[in-house]
Amino acid sequence: MKVLIVLTSHDELGDTGRKTGFWLEELAAPYYRFKEAGAQLVLASPEGGQPPLDPKSNEPQFQTDLTRRFEADAEATGALARTVRLDSVPAGDFDAVFYPGGHGPLWDLAEDAVSARLIETTLRSGRPVALVCHAPGVLRHVVQEDGTPLVAGRRVTGFANSEEEAVQLTDVVPFLVEDELTALGGAYSKADDWQPYVLRDGLLITGQNPASSDPAAEALVSLVREGGA
């Protein structure tokens, strides 16, 4: 099993002067879920190299056993420091693709044509894609073969408006994930704020929030093993 993990390269939280990036738990939990499944992992980002970490995700209240394990793991941190450029990645080389969230993807990956083509190519070739938290926003320009939005008519989830309001960034982000998925025709649903919630619709897996990252990764592994790849 070969899994591509796609991370953001964007580090500015709008015009707040604060930093953003990827959310550590949403990388660490899936990383070890995939490793336990025996997967070979490749980490990529639009610009390559070290992706920006959302500093808030490394504050004590958001750390977990797996984030601490990741940060102490020289192999893992080395792979993170050397992500490959996304435009150099042959989509056909992977059995599955996983997108961690964090606010960063709303600015770069959501508007990245290379990312959109990667998702389209992967799904059309019968291989699964999973996106968690803010990462389902990356689907905003992804289309089906007839040109209609990929999420139209699909059961999807992602970071809820109420969760964005809770972190007081509703007026900072370029768009709200819940609103965007709904506007594109997705059958959006959610659980209570901060509770794990994962939906699978065919080869597309979406998770609502950081707590959903491990079960989303587990669902991706299961789908590959079932022959979804």
C-alpha positions as semicolon CSV with decimal commas, in nm:
position;residue;x (nm);y (nm);z (nm)
1;M;0,000;0,000;0,000
2;K;0,139;0,339;-0,103
3;V;-0,028;0,652;0,037
4;L;0,030;1,013;-0,059
5;I;-0,024;1,272;0,216
6;V;-0,079;1,624;0,084
7;L;-0,002;1,917;0,314
8;T;-0,041;2,293;0,282
9;S;0,244;2,537;0,217
10;H;0,045;2,841;0,332
11;D;0,141;3,002;0,665
12;E;-0,045;3,337;0,688
13;L;-0,378;3,349;0,874
14;G;-0,542;3,604;0,650
15;D;-0,448;3,959;0,749
16;T;-0,435;3,886;1,122
17;G;-0,056;3,879;1,137
18;R;-0,078;3,533;1,291
19;K;0,061;3,212;1,149
20;T;-0,127;2,905;1,030
21;G;-0,047;2,587;0,839
22;F;-0,140;2,222;0,888
23;W;-0,289;2,085;1,210
24;L;-0,043;1,848;1,377
25;E;-0,291;1,589;1,508
26;E;-0,441;1,558;1,160
27;L;-0,102;1,450;1,027
28;A;0,029;1,251;1,324
29;A;-0,273;1,026;1,385
30;P;-0,313;0,922;1,018
31;Y;0,064;0,888;0,976
32;Y;0,080;0,615;1,239
33;R;-0,248;0,458;1,127
34;F;-0,097;0,417;0,780
35;K;0,236;0,296;0,918
36;E;0,061;0,030;1,125
37;A;-0,110;-0,087;0,807
38;G;0,229;-0,134;0,644
39;A;0,187;0,155;0,404
40;Q;0,469;0,330;0,226
41;L;0,418;0,703;0,272
42;V;0,513;1,002;0,059
43;L;0,452;1,354;0,193
44;A;0,395;1,636;-0,056
45;S;0,310;2,006;-0,051
46;P;0,269;2,275;-0,318
47;E;0,609;2,428;-0,253
48;G;0,793;2,120;-0,125
49;G;1,024;2,120;0,175
50;Q;0,906;2,188;0,530
51;P;0,534;2,268;0,545
52;P;0,424;2,526;0,802
53;L;0,279;2,392;1,124
54;D;-0,014;2,579;1,273
55;P;0,150;2,683;1,602
56;K;-0,179;2,655;1,786
57;S;-0,195;2,283;1,707
58;N;0,119;2,232;1,912
59;E;-0,010;2,405;2,223
60;P;-0,036;2,174;2,527
61;Q;-0,416;2,143;2,519
62;F;-0,405;2,014;2,159
63;Q;-0,116;1,772;2,197
64;T;-0,185;1,400;2,204
65;D;0,024;1,090;2,256
66;L;0,055;1,063;1,879
67;T;0,162;1,425;1,824
68;R;0,431;1,381;2,089
69;R;0,534;1,052;1,929
70;F;0,556;1,220;1,589
71;E;0,770;1,506;1,714
72;A;1,011;1,260;1,878
73;D;1,027;1,042;1,566
74;A;1,331;1,133;1,355
75;E;1,203;0,941;1,054
76;A;0,867;1,116;1,063
77;T;1,003;1,467;1,117
78;G;1,265;1,405;0,850
79;A;0,999;1,309;0,598
80;L;0,801;1,619;0,694
81;A;1,103;1,843;0,644
82;R;1,155;1,704;0,293
83;T;0,808;1,698;0,139
84;V;0,818;1,667;-0,238
85;R;0,664;1,930;-0,462
86;L;0,309;1,836;-0,542
87;D;0,353;1,910;-0,913
88;S;0,629;1,647;-0,928
89;V;0,409;1,365;-0,799
90;P;0,276;1,109;-1,051
91;A;-0,083;1,049;-0,938
92;G;-0,080;0,692;-1,061
93;D;0,193;0,592;-0,817
94;F;-0,039;0,580;-0,515
95;D;-0,313;0,354;-0,387
96;A;-0,476;0,634;-0,189
97;V;-0,443;1,006;-0,112
98;F;-0,496;1,174;0,226
99;Y;-0,531;1,547;0,301
100;P;-0,480;1,670;0,660
101;G;-0,646;1,999;0,747
102;G;-0,549;2,309;0,935
103;H;-0,655;2,649;0,802
104;G;-0,368;2,668;0,552
105;P;-0,532;2,454;0,279
106;L;-0,818;2,705;0,245
107;W;-0,574;2,952;0,091
108;D;-0,345;2,738;-0,125
109;L;-0,467;2,383;-0,189
110;A;-0,829;2,495;-0,237
111;E;-0,714;2,704;-0,536
112;D;-0,441;2,468;-0,661
113;A;-0,510;2,321;-1,006
114;V;-0,248;2,049;-0,952
115;S;-0,427;1,936;-0,637
116;A;-0,764;1,937;-0,813
117;R;-0,627;1,723;-1,097
118;L;-0,469;1,484;-0,848
119;I;-0,801;1,426;-0,674
120;E;-0,989;1,391;-1,003
121;T;-0,734;1,148;-1,148
122;T;-0,718;0,939;-0,832
123;L;-1,093;0,897;-0,799
124;R;-1,150;0,833;-1,170
125;S;-0,892;0,556;-1,162
126;G;-1,079;0,380;-0,883
127;R;-0,859;0,481;-0,592
128;P;-0,982;0,655;-0,275
129;V;-0,921;1,004;-0,141
130;A;-0,976;1,119;0,220
131;L;-0,981;1,477;0,349
132;V;-1,034;1,595;0,708
133;C;-1,137;1,911;0,892
134;H;-1,064;2,211;0,667
135;A;-0,923;1,993;0,390
136;P;-1,266;1,909;0,240
137;G;-1,261;2,274;0,132
138;V;-0,991;2,166;-0,114
139;L;-1,274;2,005;-0,314
140;R;-1,425;2,341;-0,413
141;H;-1,286;2,335;-0,771
142;V;-1,274;1,956;-0,817
143;V;-1,517;1,835;-1,081
144;Q;-1,666;1,515;-1,213
145;E;-1,605;1,410;-1,573
146;D;-1,912;1,602;-1,689
147;G;-1,780;1,922;-1,533
148;T;-2,020;1,934;-1,239
149;P;-1,881;1,975;-0,886
150;L;-1,740;1,652;-0,746
151;V;-1,933;1,690;-0,421
152;A;-2,271;1,752;-0,586
153;G;-2,511;1,489;-0,455
154;R;-2,244;1,327;-0,238
155;R;-2,258;1,277;0,137
156;V;-1,982;1,498;0,277
157;T;-1,867;1,662;0,596
158;G;-1,595;1,904;0,701
159;F;-1,520;2,173;0,959
160;A;-1,858;2,303;1,073
161;N;-1,961;2,669;1,077
162;S;-2,020;2,637;1,450
163;E;-1,665;2,508;1,501
164;E;-1,522;2,797;1,297
165;E;-1,727;3,036;1,506
166;A;-1,594;2,873;1,822
167;V;-1,235;2,945;1,719
168;Q;-1,339;3,300;1,618
169;L;-1,212;3,280;1,260
170;T;-1,541;3,301;1,071
171;D;-1,449;3,646;0,936
172;V;-1,085;3,556;0,870
173;V;-1,101;3,248;0,649
174;P;-1,156;3,295;0,273
175;F;-1,465;3,073;0,290
176;L;-1,649;2,848;0,533
177;V;-1,611;2,478;0,458
178;E;-1,967;2,386;0,553
179;D;-2,114;2,667;0,343
180;E;-1,894;2,587;0,044
181;L;-1,972;2,215;0,039
182;T;-2,342;2,294;0,068
183;A;-2,329;2,557;-0,209
184;L;-2,163;2,303;-0,439
185;G;-2,458;2,068;-0,392
186;G;-2,302;1,838;-0,135
187;A;-2,528;1,657;0,109
188;Y;-2,346;1,807;0,407
189;S;-2,399;1,672;0,758
190;K;-2,211;1,697;1,087
191;A;-2,193;1,570;1,441
192;D;-2,171;1,783;1,754
193;D;-1,874;2,019;1,760
194;W;-1,536;1,848;1,809
195;Q;-1,682;1,495;1,799
196;P;-1,544;1,239;1,552
197;Y;-1,754;1,217;1,237
198;V;-1,654;1,051;0,910
199;L;-1,854;0,995;0,594
200;R;-1,775;0,767;0,304
201;D;-1,946;0,818;-0,031
202;G;-1,801;0,579;-0,285
203;L;-1,427;0,643;-0,298
204;L;-1,452;0,980;-0,122
205;I;-1,398;0,997;0,255
206;T;-1,443;1,319;0,454
207;G;-1,395;1,391;0,825
208;Q;-1,535;1,681;1,022
209;N;-1,258;1,792;1,257
210;P;-0,925;1,694;1,419
211;A;-1,088;1,412;1,617
212;S;-1,201;1,264;1,285
213;S;-0,851;1,229;1,141
214;D;-0,771;0,885;1,282
215;P;-1,108;0,725;1,191
216;A;-1,085;0,883;0,844
217;A;-0,743;0,728;0,795
218;E;-0,875;0,396;0,921
219;A;-1,161;0,418;0,670
220;L;-0,912;0,489;0,392
221;V;-0,704;0,184;0,482
222;S;-1,016;-0,032;0,491
223;L;-1,126;0,094;0,153
224;V;-0,790;0,014;-0,004
225;R;-0,795;-0,334;0,146
226;E;-1,147;-0,388;0,018
227;G;-1,022;-0,328;-0,332
228;G;-1,115;0,037;-0,366
229;A;-0,767;0,100;-0,494
